[in-house]
Every structure is written in C-alpha cells, then in structure tokens.
mmCIF file of C-alpha atoms in Angstrom:
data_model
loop_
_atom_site.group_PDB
_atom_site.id
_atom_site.type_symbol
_atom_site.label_atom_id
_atom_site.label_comp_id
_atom_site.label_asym_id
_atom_site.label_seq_id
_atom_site.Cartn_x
_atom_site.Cartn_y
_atom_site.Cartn_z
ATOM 1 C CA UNK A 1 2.789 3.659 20.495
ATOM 2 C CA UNK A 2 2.949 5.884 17.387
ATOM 3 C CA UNK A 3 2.443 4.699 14.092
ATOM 4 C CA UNK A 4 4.080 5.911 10.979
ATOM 5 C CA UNK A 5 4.526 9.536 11.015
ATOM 6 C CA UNK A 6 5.177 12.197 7.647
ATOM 7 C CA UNK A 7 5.598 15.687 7.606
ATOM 8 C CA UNK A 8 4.711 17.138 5.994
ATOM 9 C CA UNK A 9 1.445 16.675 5.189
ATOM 10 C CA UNK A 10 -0.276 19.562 2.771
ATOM 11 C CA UNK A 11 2.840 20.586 0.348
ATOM 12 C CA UNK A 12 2.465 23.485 -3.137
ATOM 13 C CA UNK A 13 5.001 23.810 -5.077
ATOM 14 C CA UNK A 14 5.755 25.062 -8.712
ATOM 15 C CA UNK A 15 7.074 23.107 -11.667
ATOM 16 C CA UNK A 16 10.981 22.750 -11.826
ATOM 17 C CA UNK A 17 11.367 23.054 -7.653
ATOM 18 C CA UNK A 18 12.143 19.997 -5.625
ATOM 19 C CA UNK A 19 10.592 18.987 -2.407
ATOM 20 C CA UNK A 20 11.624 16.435 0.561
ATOM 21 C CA UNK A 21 9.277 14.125 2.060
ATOM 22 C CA UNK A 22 10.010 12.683 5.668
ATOM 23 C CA UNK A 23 8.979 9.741 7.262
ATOM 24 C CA UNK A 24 9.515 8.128 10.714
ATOM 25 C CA UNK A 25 9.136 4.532 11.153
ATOM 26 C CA UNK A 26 7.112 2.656 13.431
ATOM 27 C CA UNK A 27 9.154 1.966 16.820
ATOM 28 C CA UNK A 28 11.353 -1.694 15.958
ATOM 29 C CA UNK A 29 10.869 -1.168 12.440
ATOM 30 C CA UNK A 30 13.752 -1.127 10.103
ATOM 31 C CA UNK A 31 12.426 -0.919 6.926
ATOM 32 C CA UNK A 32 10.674 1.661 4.835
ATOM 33 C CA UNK A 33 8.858 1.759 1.912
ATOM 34 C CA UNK A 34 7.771 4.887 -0.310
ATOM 35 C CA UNK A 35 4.691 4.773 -2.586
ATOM 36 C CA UNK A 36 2.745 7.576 -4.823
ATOM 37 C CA UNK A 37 -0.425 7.498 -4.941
ATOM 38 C CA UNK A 38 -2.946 9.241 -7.433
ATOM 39 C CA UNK A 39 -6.834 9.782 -7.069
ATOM 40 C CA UNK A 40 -8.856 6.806 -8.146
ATOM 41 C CA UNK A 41 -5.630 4.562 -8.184
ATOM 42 C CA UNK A 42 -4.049 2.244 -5.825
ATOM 43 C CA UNK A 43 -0.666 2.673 -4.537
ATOM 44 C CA UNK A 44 2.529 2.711 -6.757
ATOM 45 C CA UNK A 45 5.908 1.324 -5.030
ATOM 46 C CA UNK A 46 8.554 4.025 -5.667
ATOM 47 C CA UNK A 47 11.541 2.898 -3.101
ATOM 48 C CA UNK A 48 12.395 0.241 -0.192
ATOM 49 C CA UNK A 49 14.991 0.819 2.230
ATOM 50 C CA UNK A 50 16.015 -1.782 4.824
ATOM 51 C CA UNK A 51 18.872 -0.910 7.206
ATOM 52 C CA UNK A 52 19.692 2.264 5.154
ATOM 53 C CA UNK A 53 20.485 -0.114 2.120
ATOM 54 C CA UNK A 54 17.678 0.603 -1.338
ATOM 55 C CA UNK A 55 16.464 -2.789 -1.092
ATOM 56 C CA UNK A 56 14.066 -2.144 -4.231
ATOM 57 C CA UNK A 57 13.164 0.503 -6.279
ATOM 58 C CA UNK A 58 9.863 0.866 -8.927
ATOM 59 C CA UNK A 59 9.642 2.452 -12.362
ATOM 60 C CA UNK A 60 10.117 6.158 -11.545
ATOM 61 C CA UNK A 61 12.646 8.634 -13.234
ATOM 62 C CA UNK A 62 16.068 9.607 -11.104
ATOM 63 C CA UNK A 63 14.171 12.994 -10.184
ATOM 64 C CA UNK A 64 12.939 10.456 -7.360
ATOM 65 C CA UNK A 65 15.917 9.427 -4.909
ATOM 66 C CA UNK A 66 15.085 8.594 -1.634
ATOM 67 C CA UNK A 67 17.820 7.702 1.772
ATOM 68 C CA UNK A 68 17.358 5.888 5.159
ATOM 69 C CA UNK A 69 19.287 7.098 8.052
ATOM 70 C CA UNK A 70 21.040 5.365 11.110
ATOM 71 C CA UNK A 71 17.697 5.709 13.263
ATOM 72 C CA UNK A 72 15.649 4.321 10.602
ATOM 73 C CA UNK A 73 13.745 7.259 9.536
ATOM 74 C CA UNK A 74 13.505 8.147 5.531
ATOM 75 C CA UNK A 75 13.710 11.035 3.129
ATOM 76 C CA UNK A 76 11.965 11.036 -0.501
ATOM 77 C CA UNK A 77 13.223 13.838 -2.095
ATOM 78 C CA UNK A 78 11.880 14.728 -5.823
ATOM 79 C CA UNK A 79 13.637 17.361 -8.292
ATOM 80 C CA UNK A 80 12.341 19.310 -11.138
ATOM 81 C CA UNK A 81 9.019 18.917 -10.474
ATOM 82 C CA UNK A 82 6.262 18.141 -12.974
ATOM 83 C CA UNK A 83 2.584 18.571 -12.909
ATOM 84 C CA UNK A 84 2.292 14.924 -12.487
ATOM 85 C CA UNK A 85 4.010 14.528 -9.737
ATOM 86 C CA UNK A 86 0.650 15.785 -7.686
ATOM 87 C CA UNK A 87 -0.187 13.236 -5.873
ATOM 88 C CA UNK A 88 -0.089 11.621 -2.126
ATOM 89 C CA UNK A 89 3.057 10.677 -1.383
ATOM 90 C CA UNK A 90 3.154 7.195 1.202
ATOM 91 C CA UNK A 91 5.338 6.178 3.553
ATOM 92 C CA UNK A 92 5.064 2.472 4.596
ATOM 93 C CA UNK A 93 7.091 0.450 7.655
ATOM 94 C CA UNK A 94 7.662 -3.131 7.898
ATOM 95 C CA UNK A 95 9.718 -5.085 10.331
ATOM 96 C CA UNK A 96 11.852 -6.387 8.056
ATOM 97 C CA UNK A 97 12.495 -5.791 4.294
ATOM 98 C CA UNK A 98 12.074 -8.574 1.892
ATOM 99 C CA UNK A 99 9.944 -11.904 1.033
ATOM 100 C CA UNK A 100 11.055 -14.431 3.013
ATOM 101 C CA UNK A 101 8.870 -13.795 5.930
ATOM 102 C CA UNK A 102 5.491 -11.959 4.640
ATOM 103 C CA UNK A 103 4.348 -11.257 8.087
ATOM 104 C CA UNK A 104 7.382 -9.213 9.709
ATOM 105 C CA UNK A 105 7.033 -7.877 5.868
ATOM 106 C CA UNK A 106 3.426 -6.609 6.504
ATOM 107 C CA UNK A 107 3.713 -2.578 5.481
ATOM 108 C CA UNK A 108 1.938 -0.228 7.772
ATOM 109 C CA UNK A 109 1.278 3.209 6.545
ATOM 110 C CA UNK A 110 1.498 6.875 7.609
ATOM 111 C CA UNK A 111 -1.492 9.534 6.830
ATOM 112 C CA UNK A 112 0.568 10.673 3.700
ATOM 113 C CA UNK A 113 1.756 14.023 2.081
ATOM 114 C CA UNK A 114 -0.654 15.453 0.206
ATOM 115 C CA UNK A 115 1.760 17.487 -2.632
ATOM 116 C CA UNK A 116 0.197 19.677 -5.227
ATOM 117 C CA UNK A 117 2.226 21.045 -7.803
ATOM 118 C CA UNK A 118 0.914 24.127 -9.724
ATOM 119 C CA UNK B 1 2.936 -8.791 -16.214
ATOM 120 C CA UNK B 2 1.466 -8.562 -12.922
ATOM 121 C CA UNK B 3 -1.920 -7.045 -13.113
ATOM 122 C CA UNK B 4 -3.994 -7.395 -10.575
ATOM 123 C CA UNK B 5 -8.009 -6.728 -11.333
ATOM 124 C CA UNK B 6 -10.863 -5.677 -8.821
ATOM 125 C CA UNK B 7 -14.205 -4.273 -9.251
ATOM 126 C CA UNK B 8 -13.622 -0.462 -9.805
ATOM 127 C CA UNK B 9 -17.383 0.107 -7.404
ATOM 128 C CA UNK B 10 -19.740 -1.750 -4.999
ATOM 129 C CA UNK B 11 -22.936 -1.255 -3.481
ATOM 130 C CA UNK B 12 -24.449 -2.813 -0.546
ATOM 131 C CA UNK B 13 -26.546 -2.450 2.285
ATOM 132 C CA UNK B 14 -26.162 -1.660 5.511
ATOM 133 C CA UNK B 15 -26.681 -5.242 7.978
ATOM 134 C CA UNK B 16 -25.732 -7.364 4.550
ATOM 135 C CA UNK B 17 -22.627 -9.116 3.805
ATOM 136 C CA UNK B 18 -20.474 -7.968 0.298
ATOM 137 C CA UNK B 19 -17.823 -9.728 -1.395
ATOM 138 C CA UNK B 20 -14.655 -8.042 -3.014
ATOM 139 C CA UNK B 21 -12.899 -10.246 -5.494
ATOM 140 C CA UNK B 22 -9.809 -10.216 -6.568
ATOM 141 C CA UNK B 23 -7.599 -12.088 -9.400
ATOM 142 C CA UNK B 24 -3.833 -11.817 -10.182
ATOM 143 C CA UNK B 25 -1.123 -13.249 -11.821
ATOM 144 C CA UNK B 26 -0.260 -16.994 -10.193
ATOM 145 C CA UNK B 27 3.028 -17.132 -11.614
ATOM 146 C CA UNK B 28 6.305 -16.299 -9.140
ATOM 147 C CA UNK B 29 3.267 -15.809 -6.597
ATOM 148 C CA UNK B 30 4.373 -14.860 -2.675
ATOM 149 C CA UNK B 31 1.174 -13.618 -0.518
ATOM 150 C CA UNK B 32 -1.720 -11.752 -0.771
ATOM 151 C CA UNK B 33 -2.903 -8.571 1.368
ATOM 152 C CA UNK B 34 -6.360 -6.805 1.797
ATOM 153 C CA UNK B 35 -6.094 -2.775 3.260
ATOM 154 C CA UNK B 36 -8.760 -0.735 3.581
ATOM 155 C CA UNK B 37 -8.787 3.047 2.928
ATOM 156 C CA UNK B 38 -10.788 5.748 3.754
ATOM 157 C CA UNK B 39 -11.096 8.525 1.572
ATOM 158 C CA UNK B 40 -8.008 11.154 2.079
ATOM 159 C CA UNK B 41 -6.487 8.695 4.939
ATOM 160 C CA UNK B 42 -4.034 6.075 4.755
ATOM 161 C CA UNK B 43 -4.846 2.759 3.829
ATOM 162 C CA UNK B 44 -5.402 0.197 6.990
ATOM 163 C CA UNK B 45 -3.655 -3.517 7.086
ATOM 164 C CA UNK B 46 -7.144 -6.016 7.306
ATOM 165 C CA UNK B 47 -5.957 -9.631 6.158
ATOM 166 C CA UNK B 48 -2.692 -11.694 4.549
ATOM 167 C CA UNK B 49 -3.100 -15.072 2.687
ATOM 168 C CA UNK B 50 -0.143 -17.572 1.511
ATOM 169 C CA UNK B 51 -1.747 -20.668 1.969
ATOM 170 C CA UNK B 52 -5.266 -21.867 0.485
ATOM 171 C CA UNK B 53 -7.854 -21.019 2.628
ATOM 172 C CA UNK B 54 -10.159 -19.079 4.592
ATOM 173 C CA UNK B 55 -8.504 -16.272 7.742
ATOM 174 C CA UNK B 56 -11.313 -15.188 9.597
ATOM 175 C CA UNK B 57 -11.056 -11.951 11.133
ATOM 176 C CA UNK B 58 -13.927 -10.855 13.569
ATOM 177 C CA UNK B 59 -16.609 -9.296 10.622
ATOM 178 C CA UNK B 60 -13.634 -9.739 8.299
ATOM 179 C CA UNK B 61 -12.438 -12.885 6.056
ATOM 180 C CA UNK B 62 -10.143 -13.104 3.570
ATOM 181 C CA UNK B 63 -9.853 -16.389 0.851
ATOM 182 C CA UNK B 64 -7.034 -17.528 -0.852
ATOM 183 C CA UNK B 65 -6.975 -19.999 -4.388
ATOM 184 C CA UNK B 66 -3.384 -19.874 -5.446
ATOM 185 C CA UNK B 67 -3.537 -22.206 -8.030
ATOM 186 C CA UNK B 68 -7.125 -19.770 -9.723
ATOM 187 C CA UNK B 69 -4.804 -16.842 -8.877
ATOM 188 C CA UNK B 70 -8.179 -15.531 -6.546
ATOM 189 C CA UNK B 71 -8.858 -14.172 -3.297
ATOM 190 C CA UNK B 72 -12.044 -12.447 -1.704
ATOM 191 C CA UNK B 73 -12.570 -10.151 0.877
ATOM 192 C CA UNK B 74 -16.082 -11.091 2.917
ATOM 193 C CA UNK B 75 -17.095 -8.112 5.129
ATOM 194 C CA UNK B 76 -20.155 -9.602 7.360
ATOM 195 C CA UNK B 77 -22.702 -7.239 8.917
ATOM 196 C CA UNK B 78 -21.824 -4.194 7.313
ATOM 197 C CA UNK B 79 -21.646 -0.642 8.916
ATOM 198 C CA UNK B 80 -21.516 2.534 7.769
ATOM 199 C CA UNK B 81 -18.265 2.880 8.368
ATOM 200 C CA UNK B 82 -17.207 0.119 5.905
ATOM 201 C CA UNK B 83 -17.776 2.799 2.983
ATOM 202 C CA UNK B 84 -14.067 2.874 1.935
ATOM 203 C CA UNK B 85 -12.026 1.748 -0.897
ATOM 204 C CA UNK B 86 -10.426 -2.279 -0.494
ATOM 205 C CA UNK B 87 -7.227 -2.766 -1.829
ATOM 206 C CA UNK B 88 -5.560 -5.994 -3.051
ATOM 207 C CA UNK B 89 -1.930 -6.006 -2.664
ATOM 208 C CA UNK B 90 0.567 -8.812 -4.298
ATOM 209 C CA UNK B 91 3.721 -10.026 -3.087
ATOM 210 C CA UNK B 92 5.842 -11.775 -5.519
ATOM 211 C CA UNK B 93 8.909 -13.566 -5.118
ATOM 212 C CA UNK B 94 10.735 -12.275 -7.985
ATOM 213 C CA UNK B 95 11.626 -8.920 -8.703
ATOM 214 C CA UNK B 96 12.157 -6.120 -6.078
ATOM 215 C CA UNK B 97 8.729 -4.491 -5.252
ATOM 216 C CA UNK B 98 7.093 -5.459 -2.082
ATOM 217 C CA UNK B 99 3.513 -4.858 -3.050
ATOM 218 C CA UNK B 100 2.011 -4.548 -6.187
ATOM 219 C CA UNK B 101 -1.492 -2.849 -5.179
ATOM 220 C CA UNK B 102 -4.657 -2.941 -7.086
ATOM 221 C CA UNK B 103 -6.727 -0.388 -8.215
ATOM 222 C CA UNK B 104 -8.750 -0.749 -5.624
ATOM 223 C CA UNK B 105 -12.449 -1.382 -4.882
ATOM 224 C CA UNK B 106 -14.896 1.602 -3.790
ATOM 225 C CA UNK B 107 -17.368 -0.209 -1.188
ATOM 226 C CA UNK B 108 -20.248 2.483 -0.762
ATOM 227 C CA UNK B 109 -22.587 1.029 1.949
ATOM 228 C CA UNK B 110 -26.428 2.516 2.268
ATOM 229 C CA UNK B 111 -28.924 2.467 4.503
#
C-alpha cells in the first residue's frame, strides 16, 4: 500500500512568487495535516483538514492557506514568498482528525518538499 | 505555554541501550508520541502513551508519568541505523493543533 505521497519534492523559487504543495493521503485516511519544518527544529503544525473542513490551523500568516478535496488529497499553497519560508514542507495523514481517539489520530508522514527560496 | 524540552544531542555505543527523555507541560494533557527521523527523510511513527506506563515495542519502549509531565524513549541493543533524530510529540486536549513536536533529540550511535 502507498504511504503518504508529495510532489513535489525539490522546489526554488524567488521572493514575492507563490508555490503549491500537494499531498495524497494514505488509502482510508481522511484527514491531513501540514507542518514546516526547519533544519535543527522539530516540526511546526501549519493546517488540519478533516473531510475537506480546516479542522485546526497554527500561528502562520494568511500567505499560508491550504484546501482538502472530495478524494481526500490536500493543497498548501504559500504567496509572496519570503526567505524564511525555506524550509521542508510536511504532509501528515491520520484516520481521523481530532482528540478523541489518539490512535486513529496517529499522523503518518510523506518524504516532504524540500522548498528553497532565493 | 506548551514547551516541550529534549536533549538537543546523544552519544552512545553501538550494542548499548540509550535513553531519550522528555518533559512537557501536564496541564490540558492528551497523549504522547515518539517518531524517529532520519536525516533529509520523513519522520517515522515508533510509540504513543496516554496511560502511565511502560509500551514495549520489540528493541523499542516508550514510558509515560503524566502526573511528572515525563516520558522516555529506551532503544535496547543499538544499531547503526538508530543514528537519527527522536522526536517527542504532544497532544493536548485544548486548542486546535494535533501535535506539538519537540525539538528533537540527535541520537549519534558509534562503534
């Protein structure tokens, strides 16, 4: 069975473009989280979708909006585009979103997008 | 807040057994996850806790206090392979972020 899948997964860019991250779930999964991560840092929760609804969203400006669609899959897209927005972008897929049941909650990650910005 | 603090490094040999601590925040506390993470790959789900107690996972076993707000990661017989960083993640009940990750823990493992 395939895991979580992103695409893609080297990305340049130039300060002031915007860029769209994609992520497919794992089969059965129906909720997706997005998280950036820099070097030397853990991850940082950014978005979580459950069936297509933002379920949660972390302390990042509104140049971050991200969507779910019917099949489950997820866009991050990110506008005007700052240095410090280089970083590994994560996609994570749960079961379920939510607390009440921590394992259907457990996230499983893809391999990441790796996006430089220059 | 809801900090979360782990060892930045560890070193241990190969055959030996290393444990990763971890403290957090008890209050409005849900669970408590260990991943593991290679260098440029994505991080790996190990271990959960929400009750006190040991889970025992083959070489792998995760503790839980959650009134001491403390967990540890035990990693028996290391390998090689175990060079990676550990992350503690958080669950709490209130407010709307399903993990609050660590900094992690940089596990180098020598011959």
């Amino acid at each position: 069975d395939a895991g979580v899948t992103q695409s893609p997964t080297h990305l340049i860019k130039t300060r002031g473009q915007h860029v769209t991250l994609r992520c497919s779930p794992i089969s059965g999964h129906k909720s997706v989280s997005w998280y950036q991560q820099v070097l030397g840092q853990g991850p940082q929760f950014i978005f979580q979708y459950y069936e297509k609804e933002e379920r949660g969203r972390g302390n990042f400006p509104d140049r971050f909006s991200a969507r779910q669609f019917p099949n489950y899959s997820s866009e991050l897209n990110v506008n005007a585009l700052l240095l410090g927005d280089s970083a590994l972008y994560l996609c994570a897929s749960s079961l379920v979103g939510g607390i009440r049941s921590l394992a259907k909650n457990i996230q499983y990650f893809g391999a990441g997008t790796r996006l430089s910005v220059l | 807040g809801q900090n979360i603090d782990q060892p930045t490094e560890m070193t241990a040999t190969e055959g030996a057994i290393v444990q990763i601590n971890c403290t957090y925040q008890t209050s409005g506390f849900n669970g408590l996850f260990w991943y593991q993470q290679h260098a440029g790959e994505a991080p790996t789900f190990l271990s959960y806790n929400v009750l006190d107690g040991l889970e025992e996972k083959g070489r792998f076993s995760s503790f839980l206090s959650r009134s001491k707000g403390y967990s540890y990661l035990l990693l028996k017989e290391l390998q090689m392979k175990d060079s990676a960083s550990y992350l503690c993640a958080v669950s709490w009940v209130s407010g709307n972020t399903p993990l609050v990750f660590g900094k992690g823990t940089r596990l180098s493992v020598i011959a």
